[in-house]
Coordinates of C-alpha atoms in Angstrom, one line a residue:
X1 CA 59.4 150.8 132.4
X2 CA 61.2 150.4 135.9
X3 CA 60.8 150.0 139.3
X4 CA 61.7 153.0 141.5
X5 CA 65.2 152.5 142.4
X6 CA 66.0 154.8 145.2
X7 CA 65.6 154.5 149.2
X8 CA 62.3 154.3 150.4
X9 CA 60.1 156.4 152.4
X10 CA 60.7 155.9 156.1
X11 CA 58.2 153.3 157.0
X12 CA 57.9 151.7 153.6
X13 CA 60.3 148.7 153.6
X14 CA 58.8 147.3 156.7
X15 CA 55.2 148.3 155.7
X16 CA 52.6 145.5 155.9
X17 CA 49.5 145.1 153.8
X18 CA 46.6 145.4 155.8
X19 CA 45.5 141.9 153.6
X20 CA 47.9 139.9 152.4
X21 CA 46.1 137.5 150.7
X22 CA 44.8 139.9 148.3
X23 CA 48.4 141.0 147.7
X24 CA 49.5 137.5 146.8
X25 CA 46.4 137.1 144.5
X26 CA 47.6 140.2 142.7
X27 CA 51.1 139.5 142.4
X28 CA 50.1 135.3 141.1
X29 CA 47.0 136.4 138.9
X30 CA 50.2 138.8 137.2
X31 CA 52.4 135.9 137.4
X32 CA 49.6 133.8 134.9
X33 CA 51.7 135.7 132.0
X34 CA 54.8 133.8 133.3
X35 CA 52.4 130.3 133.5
X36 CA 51.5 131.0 129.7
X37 CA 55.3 132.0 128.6
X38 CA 56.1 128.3 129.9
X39 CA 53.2 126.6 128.6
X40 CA 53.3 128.1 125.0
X41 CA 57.4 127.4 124.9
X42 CA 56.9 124.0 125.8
X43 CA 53.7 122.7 124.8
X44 CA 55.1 122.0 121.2
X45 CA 57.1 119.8 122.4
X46 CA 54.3 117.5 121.8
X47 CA 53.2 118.5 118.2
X48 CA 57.1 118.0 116.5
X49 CA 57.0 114.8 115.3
X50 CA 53.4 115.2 114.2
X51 CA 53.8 118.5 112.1
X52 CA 56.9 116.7 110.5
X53 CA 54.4 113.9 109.7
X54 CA 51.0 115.8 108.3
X55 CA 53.0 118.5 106.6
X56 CA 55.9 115.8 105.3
X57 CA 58.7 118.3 105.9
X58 CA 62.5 117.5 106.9
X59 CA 64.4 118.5 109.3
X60 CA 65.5 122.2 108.9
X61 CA 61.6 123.3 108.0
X62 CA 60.5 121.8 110.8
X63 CA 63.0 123.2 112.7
X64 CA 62.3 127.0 111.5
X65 CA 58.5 126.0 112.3
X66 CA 59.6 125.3 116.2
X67 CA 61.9 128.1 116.3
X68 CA 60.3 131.1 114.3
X69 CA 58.0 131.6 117.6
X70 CA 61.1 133.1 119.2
X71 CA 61.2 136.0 116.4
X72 CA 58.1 137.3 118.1
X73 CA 59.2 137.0 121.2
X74 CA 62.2 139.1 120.6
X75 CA 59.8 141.6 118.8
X76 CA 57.2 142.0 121.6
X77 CA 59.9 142.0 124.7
X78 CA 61.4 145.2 122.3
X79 CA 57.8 146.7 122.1
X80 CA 56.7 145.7 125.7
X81 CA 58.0 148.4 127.8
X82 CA 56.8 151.4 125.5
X83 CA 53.5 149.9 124.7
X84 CA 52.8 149.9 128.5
X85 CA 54.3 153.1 129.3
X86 CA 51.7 154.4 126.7
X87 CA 48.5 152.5 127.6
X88 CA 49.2 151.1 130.9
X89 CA 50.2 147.8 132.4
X90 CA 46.7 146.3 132.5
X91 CA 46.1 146.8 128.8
X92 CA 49.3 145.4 127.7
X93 CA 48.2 142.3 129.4
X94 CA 44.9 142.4 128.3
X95 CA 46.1 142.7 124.8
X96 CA 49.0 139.3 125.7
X97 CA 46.2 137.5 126.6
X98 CA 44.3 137.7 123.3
X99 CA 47.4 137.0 121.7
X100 CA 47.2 134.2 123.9
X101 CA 44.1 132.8 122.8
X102 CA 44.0 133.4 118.9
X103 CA 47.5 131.8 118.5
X104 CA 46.3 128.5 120.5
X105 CA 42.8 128.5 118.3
X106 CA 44.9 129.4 114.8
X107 CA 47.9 126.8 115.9
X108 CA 44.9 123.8 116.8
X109 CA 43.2 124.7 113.8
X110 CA 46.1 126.0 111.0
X111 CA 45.1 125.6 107.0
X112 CA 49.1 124.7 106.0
X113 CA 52.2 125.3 107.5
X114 CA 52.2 128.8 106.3
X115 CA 49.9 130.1 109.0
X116 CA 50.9 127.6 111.8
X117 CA 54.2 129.3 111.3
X118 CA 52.3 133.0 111.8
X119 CA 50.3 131.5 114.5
X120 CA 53.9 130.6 116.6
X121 CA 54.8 134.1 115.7
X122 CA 51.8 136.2 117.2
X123 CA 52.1 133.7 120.0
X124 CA 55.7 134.6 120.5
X125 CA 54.7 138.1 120.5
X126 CA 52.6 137.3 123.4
X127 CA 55.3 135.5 125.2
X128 CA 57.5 138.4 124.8
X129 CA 54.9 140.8 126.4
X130 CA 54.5 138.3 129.2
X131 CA 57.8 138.1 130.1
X132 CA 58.7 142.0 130.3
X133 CA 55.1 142.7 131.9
X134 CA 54.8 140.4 134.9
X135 CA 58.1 141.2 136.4
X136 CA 57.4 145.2 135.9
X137 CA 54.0 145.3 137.3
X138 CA 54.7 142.4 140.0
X139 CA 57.6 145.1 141.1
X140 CA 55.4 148.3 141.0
X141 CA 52.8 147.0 143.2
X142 CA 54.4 144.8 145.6
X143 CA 55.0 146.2 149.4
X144 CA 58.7 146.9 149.8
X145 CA 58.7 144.4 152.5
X146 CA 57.7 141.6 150.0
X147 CA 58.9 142.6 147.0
X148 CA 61.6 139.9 146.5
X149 CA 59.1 137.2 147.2
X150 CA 56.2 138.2 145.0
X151 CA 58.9 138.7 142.4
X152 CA 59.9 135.1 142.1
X153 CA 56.3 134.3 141.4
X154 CA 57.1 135.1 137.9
X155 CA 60.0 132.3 137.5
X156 CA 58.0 129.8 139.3
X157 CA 55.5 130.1 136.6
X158 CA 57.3 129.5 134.3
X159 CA 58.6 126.4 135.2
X160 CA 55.1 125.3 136.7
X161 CA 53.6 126.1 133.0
X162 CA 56.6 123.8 131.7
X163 CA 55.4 120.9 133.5
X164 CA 51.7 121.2 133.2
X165 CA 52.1 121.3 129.6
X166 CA 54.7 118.1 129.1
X167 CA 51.4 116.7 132.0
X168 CA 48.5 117.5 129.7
X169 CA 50.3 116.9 126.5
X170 CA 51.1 113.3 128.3
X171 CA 47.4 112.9 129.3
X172 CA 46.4 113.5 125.8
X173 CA 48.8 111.1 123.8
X174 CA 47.2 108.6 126.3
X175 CA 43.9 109.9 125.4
X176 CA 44.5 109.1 121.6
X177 CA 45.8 105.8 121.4
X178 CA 49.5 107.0 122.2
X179 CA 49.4 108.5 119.4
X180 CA 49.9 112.0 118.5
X181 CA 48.3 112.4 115.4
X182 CA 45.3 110.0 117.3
X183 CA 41.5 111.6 116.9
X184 CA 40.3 113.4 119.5
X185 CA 37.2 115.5 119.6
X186 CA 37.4 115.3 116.0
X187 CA 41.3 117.1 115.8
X188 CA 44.4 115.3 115.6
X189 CA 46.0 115.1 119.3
X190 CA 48.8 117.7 118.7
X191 CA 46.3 119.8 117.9
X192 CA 44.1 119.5 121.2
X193 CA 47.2 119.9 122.4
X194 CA 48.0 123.4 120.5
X195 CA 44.1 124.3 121.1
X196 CA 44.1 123.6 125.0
X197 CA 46.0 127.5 125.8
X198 CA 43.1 128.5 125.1
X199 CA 41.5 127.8 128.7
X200 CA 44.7 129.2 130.7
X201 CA 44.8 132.4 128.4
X202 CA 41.4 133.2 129.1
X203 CA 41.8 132.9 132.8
X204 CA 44.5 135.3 132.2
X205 CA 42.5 137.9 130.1
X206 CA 40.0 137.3 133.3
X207 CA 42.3 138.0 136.0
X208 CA 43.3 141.5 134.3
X209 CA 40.1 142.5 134.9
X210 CA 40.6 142.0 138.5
X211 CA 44.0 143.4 139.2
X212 CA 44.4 146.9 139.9
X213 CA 46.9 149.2 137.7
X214 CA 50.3 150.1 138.2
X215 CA 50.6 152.6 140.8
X216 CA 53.4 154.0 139.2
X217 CA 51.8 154.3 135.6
X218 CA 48.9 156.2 137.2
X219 CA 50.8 158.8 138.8
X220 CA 52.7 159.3 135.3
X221 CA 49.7 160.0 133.9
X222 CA 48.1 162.3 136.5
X223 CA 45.8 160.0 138.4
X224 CA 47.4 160.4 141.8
X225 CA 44.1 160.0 143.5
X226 CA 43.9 156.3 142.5
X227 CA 47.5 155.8 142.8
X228 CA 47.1 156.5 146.4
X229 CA 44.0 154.3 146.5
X230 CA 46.1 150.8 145.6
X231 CA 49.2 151.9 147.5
X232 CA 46.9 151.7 150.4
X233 CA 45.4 148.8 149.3
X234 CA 48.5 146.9 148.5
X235 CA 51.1 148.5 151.1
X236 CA 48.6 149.3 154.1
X237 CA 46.9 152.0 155.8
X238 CA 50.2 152.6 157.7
X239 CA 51.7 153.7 155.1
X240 CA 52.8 157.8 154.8
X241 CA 51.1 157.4 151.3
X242 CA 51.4 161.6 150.0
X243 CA 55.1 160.8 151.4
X244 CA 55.0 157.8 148.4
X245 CA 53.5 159.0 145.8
X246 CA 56.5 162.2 145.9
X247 CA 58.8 159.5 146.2
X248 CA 57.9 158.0 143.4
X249 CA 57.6 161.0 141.2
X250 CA 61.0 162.3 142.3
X251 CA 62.5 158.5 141.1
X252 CA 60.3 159.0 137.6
X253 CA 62.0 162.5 137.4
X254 CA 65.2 161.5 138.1
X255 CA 65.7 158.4 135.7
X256 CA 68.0 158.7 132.8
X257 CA 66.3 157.4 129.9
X258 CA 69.2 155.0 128.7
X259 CA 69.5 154.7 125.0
X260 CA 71.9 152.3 122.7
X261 CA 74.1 155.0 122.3
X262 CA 74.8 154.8 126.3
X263 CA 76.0 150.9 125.9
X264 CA 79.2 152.1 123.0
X265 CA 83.0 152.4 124.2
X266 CA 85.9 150.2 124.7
X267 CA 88.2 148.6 122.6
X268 CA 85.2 146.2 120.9
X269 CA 81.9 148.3 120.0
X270 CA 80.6 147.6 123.3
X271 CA 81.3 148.9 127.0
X272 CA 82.8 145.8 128.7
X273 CA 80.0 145.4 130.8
X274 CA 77.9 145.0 128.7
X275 CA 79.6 141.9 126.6
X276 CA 79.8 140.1 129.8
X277 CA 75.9 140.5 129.9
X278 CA 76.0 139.5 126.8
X279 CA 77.9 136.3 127.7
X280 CA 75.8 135.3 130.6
X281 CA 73.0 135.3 127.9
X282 CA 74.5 133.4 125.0
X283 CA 76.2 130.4 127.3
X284 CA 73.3 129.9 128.9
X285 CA 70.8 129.3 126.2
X286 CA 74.4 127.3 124.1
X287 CA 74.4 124.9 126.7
X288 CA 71.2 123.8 125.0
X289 CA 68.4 123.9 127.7
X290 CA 65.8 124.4 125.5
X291 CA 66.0 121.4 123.5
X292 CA 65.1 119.8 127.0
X293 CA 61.9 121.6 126.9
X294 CA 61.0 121.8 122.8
X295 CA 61.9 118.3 121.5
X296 CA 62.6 116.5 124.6
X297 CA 60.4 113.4 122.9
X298 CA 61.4 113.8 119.8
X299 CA 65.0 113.0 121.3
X300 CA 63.4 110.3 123.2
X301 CA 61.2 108.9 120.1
X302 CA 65.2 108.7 117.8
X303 CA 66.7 106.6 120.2
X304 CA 63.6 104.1 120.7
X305 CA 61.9 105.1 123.5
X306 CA 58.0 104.8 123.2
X307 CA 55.9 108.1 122.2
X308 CA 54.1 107.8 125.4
X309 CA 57.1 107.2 127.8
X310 CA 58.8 110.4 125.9
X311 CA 56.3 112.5 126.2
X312 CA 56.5 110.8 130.4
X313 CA 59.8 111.5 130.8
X314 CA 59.5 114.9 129.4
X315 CA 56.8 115.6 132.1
X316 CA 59.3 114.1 134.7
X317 CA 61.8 116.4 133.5
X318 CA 59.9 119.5 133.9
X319 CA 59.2 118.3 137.5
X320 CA 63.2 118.2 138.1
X321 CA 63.3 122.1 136.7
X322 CA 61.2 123.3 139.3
X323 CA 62.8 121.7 141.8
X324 CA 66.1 123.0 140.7
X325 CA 64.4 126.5 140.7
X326 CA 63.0 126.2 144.1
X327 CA 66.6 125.6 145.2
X328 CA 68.2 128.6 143.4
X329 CA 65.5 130.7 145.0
X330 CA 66.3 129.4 148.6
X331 CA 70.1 129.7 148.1
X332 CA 70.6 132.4 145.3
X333 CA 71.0 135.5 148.2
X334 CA 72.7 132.9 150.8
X335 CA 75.2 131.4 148.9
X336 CA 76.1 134.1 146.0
X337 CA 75.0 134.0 142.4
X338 CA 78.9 133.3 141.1
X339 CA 79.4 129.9 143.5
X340 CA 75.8 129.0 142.4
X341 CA 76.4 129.6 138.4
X342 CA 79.7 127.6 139.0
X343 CA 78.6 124.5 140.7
X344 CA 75.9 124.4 138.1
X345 CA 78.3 124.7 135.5
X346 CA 80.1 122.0 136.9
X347 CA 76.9 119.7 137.1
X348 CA 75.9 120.3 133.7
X349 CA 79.1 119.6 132.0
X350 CA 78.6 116.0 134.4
X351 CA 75.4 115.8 132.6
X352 CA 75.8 117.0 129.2
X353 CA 79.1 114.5 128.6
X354 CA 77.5 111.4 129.9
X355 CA 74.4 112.2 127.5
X356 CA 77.1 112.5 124.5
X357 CA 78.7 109.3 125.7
X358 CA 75.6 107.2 125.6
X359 CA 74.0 108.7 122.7
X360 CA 77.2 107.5 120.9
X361 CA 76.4 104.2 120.7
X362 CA 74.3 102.1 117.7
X363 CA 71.2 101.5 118.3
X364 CA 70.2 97.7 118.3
X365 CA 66.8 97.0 117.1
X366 CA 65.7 100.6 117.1
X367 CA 66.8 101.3 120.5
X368 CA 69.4 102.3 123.1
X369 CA 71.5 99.5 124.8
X370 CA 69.5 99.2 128.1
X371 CA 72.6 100.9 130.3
X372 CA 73.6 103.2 128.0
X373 CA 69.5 104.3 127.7
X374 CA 69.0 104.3 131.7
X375 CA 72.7 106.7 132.1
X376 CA 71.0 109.0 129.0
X377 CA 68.0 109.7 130.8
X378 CA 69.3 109.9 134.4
X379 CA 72.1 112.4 132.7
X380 CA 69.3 114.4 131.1
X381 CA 67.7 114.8 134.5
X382 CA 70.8 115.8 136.4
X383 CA 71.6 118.6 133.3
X384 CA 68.0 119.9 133.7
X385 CA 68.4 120.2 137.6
X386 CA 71.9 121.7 137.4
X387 CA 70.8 124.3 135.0
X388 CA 67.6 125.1 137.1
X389 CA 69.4 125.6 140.2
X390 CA 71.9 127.9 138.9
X391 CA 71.9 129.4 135.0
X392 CA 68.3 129.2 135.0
X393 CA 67.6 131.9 137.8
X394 CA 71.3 133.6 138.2
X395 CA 71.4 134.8 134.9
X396 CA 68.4 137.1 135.3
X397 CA 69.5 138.2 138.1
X398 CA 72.9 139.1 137.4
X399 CA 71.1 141.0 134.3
X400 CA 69.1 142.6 136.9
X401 CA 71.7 144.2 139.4
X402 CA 75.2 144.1 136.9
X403 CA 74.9 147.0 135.1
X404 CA 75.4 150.5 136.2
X405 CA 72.7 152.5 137.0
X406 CA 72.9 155.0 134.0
X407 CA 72.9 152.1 131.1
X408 CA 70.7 149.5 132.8
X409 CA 67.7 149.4 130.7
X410 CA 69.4 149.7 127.7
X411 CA 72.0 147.2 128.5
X412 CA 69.5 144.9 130.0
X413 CA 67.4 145.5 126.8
X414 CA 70.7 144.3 124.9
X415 CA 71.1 141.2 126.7
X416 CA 67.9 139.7 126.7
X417 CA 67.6 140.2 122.8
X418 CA 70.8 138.5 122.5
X419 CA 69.3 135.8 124.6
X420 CA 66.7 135.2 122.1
X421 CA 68.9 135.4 119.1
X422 CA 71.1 132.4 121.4
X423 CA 67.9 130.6 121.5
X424 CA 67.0 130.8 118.3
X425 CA 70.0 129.4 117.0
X426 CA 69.7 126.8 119.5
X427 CA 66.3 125.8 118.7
X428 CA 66.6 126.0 114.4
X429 CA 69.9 123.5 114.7
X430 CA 69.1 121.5 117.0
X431 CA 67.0 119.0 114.2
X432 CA 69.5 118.9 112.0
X433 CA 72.7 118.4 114.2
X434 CA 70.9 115.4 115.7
X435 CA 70.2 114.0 112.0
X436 CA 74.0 114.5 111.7
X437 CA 75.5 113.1 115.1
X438 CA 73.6 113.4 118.0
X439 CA 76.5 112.3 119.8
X440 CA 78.9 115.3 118.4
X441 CA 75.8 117.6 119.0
X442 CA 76.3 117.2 123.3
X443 CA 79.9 117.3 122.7
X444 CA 79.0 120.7 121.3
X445 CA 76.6 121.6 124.2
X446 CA 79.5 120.1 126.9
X447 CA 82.1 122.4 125.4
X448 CA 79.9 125.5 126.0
X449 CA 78.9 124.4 129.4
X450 CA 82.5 124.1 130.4
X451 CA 83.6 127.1 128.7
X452 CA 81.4 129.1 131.0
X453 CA 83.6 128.1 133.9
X454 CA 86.6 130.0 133.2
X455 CA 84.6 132.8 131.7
X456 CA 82.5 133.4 135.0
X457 CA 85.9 133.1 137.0
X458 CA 87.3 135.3 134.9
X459 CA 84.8 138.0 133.6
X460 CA 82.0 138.2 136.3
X461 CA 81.7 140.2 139.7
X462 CA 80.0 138.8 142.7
X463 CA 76.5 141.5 143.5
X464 CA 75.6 139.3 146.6
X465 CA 74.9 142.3 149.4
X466 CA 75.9 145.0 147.2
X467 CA 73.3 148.2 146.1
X468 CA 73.0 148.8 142.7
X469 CA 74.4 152.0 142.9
X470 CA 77.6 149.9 143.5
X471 CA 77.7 148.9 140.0
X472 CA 79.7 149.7 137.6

């Protein structure tokens, strides 16, 4: 499930809708997938320390709890792309969105741990439809002329759905008495917390309904009357649209359906390429990002800060990612995505060492010395910022113009499962390597931040300015 890749139709690239607006509202109503994939990865962020409470478990189950949403996700970003070349882009969403909403009602209303567990996994499912659909279908149907800019609606939901969940978890924990298993509406808070997706994935399952389909998936399935209907809708009246829909069935003809088999040769199992790809993934998920987002006031909580300052800072922290994204989306095609992945390299390492410095200290009455607990959380922010103006964004799109033509998908495909995989095994440690030195732990994460330095010198190729046929 592509975009078409060759030249367009004479006319197309500098096409203009005839209403713009309506454009926008298709490609952000799309982009609502991308709000949900950050809101369910971070909103239980606020529930940690409250499911190890109610449910009296240590550190590894609790960790497996947090993390064992991420084996759905890996499952449904596999099944994604066949599910909507079979039933079309709409439906997959459709079907994402009720994920949606029975995972947020099972997770704000689970028996045992047992099915909160199987809750995080449907909803993981979800996420992993929402993250192959929105970019596909946001490609598809956006003009040539604005396709790079209704594409990054995707990224910057994310990180918007990141920071209105650490805001309403915050609002919440206030709510209930700052704390999180406080009554509310007759629930414990973390589960109002859980329970509150509901609202945001059913504005989702909404919006579906008022989104056209998939030019592209319509013409595969012989509907090139409609087709032609939204690609004058979406690309304007201007457009030479029987010269559009051939193009597009000549691309669909011509794509070589990459398998696993494609990705094998070399010296170690894979094509070099495609360990590089790999790479990219694993270091930027090791760095450990995503215990920024997942227990972010859990960390907060085990070196004395109050629950309702963690669950604070964490919003403030989310605020700093989109900043940092907003920044790799100005400079990612003016600079180069290899200087940007280096000077955030750089920055994190900064970051991630001056967090393992402070957190080496002993706490004295429950807490942080005061300087050593200011330099913790200004070094947190400066990591998160680092990460979001560089790894954060150039990853994805090095994954999306490295590969040669011929293995793309596949390889692609490849990489992001071994993204998950990475953060995974990110998430499930994280608990118990703090328990053991939460020092050594960002000595750990510092090591594979400044390990990606030489390995981006070394290993990966500049694709600033250069067509994807270039690849290779």
């Amino acid at each position: 499930m592509t975009s078409t890749a060759q030249a367009p139709t004479p006319g197309a690239g500098t096409a203009h809708p005839d209403h713009l607006g309506h454009v926008i509202f298709i490609a952000a109503a799309a982009a609502m997938g991308g709000f949900l994939f950050g809101y369910d990865s971070s909103v239980i962020n606020g529930a940690v320390e409250a499911i190890r409470d109610r449910y009296d478990i240590g550190s590894a189950a609790l960790a497996q709890v947090i993390a064992i949403a991420l084996i759905g996700c890996a499952i449904g970003a596999a099944t994604a792309g066949r599910i909507a070349d079979r039933i079309g882009r709409i439906r997959c969403m459709q079907i994402a969105a009720v994920l949606f909403t029975v995972s947020a009602i099972g997770s704000a209303l689970p028996f045992a741990l047992w099915d909160l567990a199987l809750w995080r996994i449907i909803g993981g499912f979800a996420i992993g439809m929402a993250s192959v659909i929105g970019p596909a279908y946001i490609a598809e149907v956006a003009p040539p002329a604005y396709r790079g800019r209704l594409g990054s609606f995707q990224q910057a939901a994310i990180v918007v759905g990141i920071a209105v969940s650490q805001l309403v978890n915050w609002g919440l924990l206030n709510a209930a008495g700052g704390d999180q298993r406080g009554k509310l509406m007759g629930l414990e808070a973390w589960q109002v917390m859980l329970g509150v997706m509901v609202v945001p994935a059913v504005l989702y399952g909404l919006l579906s309904f008022a989104i056209p389909e998939s030019p592209r998936f319509l013409i595969s399935v012989g509907r090139r009357d409609r087709a032609r209907e939204i690609l004058a809708e979406v690309e304007g009246k201007g457009t030479d649209l029987d010269a559009r829909v051939a193009e597009i069935e000549t691309a669909m003809k011509r794509e070589h359906k990459s398998s696993f088999k494609d990705l094998l040769g070399g010296g170690f199992f894979f094509k070099p390429i495609v360990w590089i790809g790999i790479g990219l993934s694993v270091f930027q998920q090791f760095v450990g990002i995503n215990v920024a987002f997942y227990y972010s006031s859990t960390l907060w909580q085990s070196v004395g800060v109050d629950p309702t300052d963690s669950f604070f800072y964490s919003f403030t922290t989310s605020i700093i990612n989109i900043i940092g994204t907003v920044i790799a989306m100005i400079f990612v095609d003016r600079i180069g995505r290899k200087p940007l992945a280096l000077i955030g390299s750089a920055g994190m390492v900064i970051g991630l060492a001056l967090e393992a410095w402070a957190f080496s200290f002993h706490l004295v009455d429950g807490k942080l010395p005061a300087t050593q607990g200011w330099v913790a959380l200004i070094a947190a922010h400066v990591f998160v910022l680092f990460f979001a103006l560089s790894w954060g964004v150039v990853v994805w799109v090095f994954l999306g113009e490295m590969f040669p033509n011929r293995i793309r998908a596949a390889a692609l495909g490849v990489a992001a499962c071994a993204q998950w995989i990475a953060n995974w095994a990110i998430t499930a440690s994280f608990p118990s390597l703090a328990d053991w030195n939460l020092s050594g732990t960002y000595v750990i994460y510092t090591i594979f931040a400044a390990l990606s330095i030489p390995f981006v010198l070394k290993f990966v190729k500049e694709t600033k300015g250069k067509a994807l046929e270039e690849m290779g």
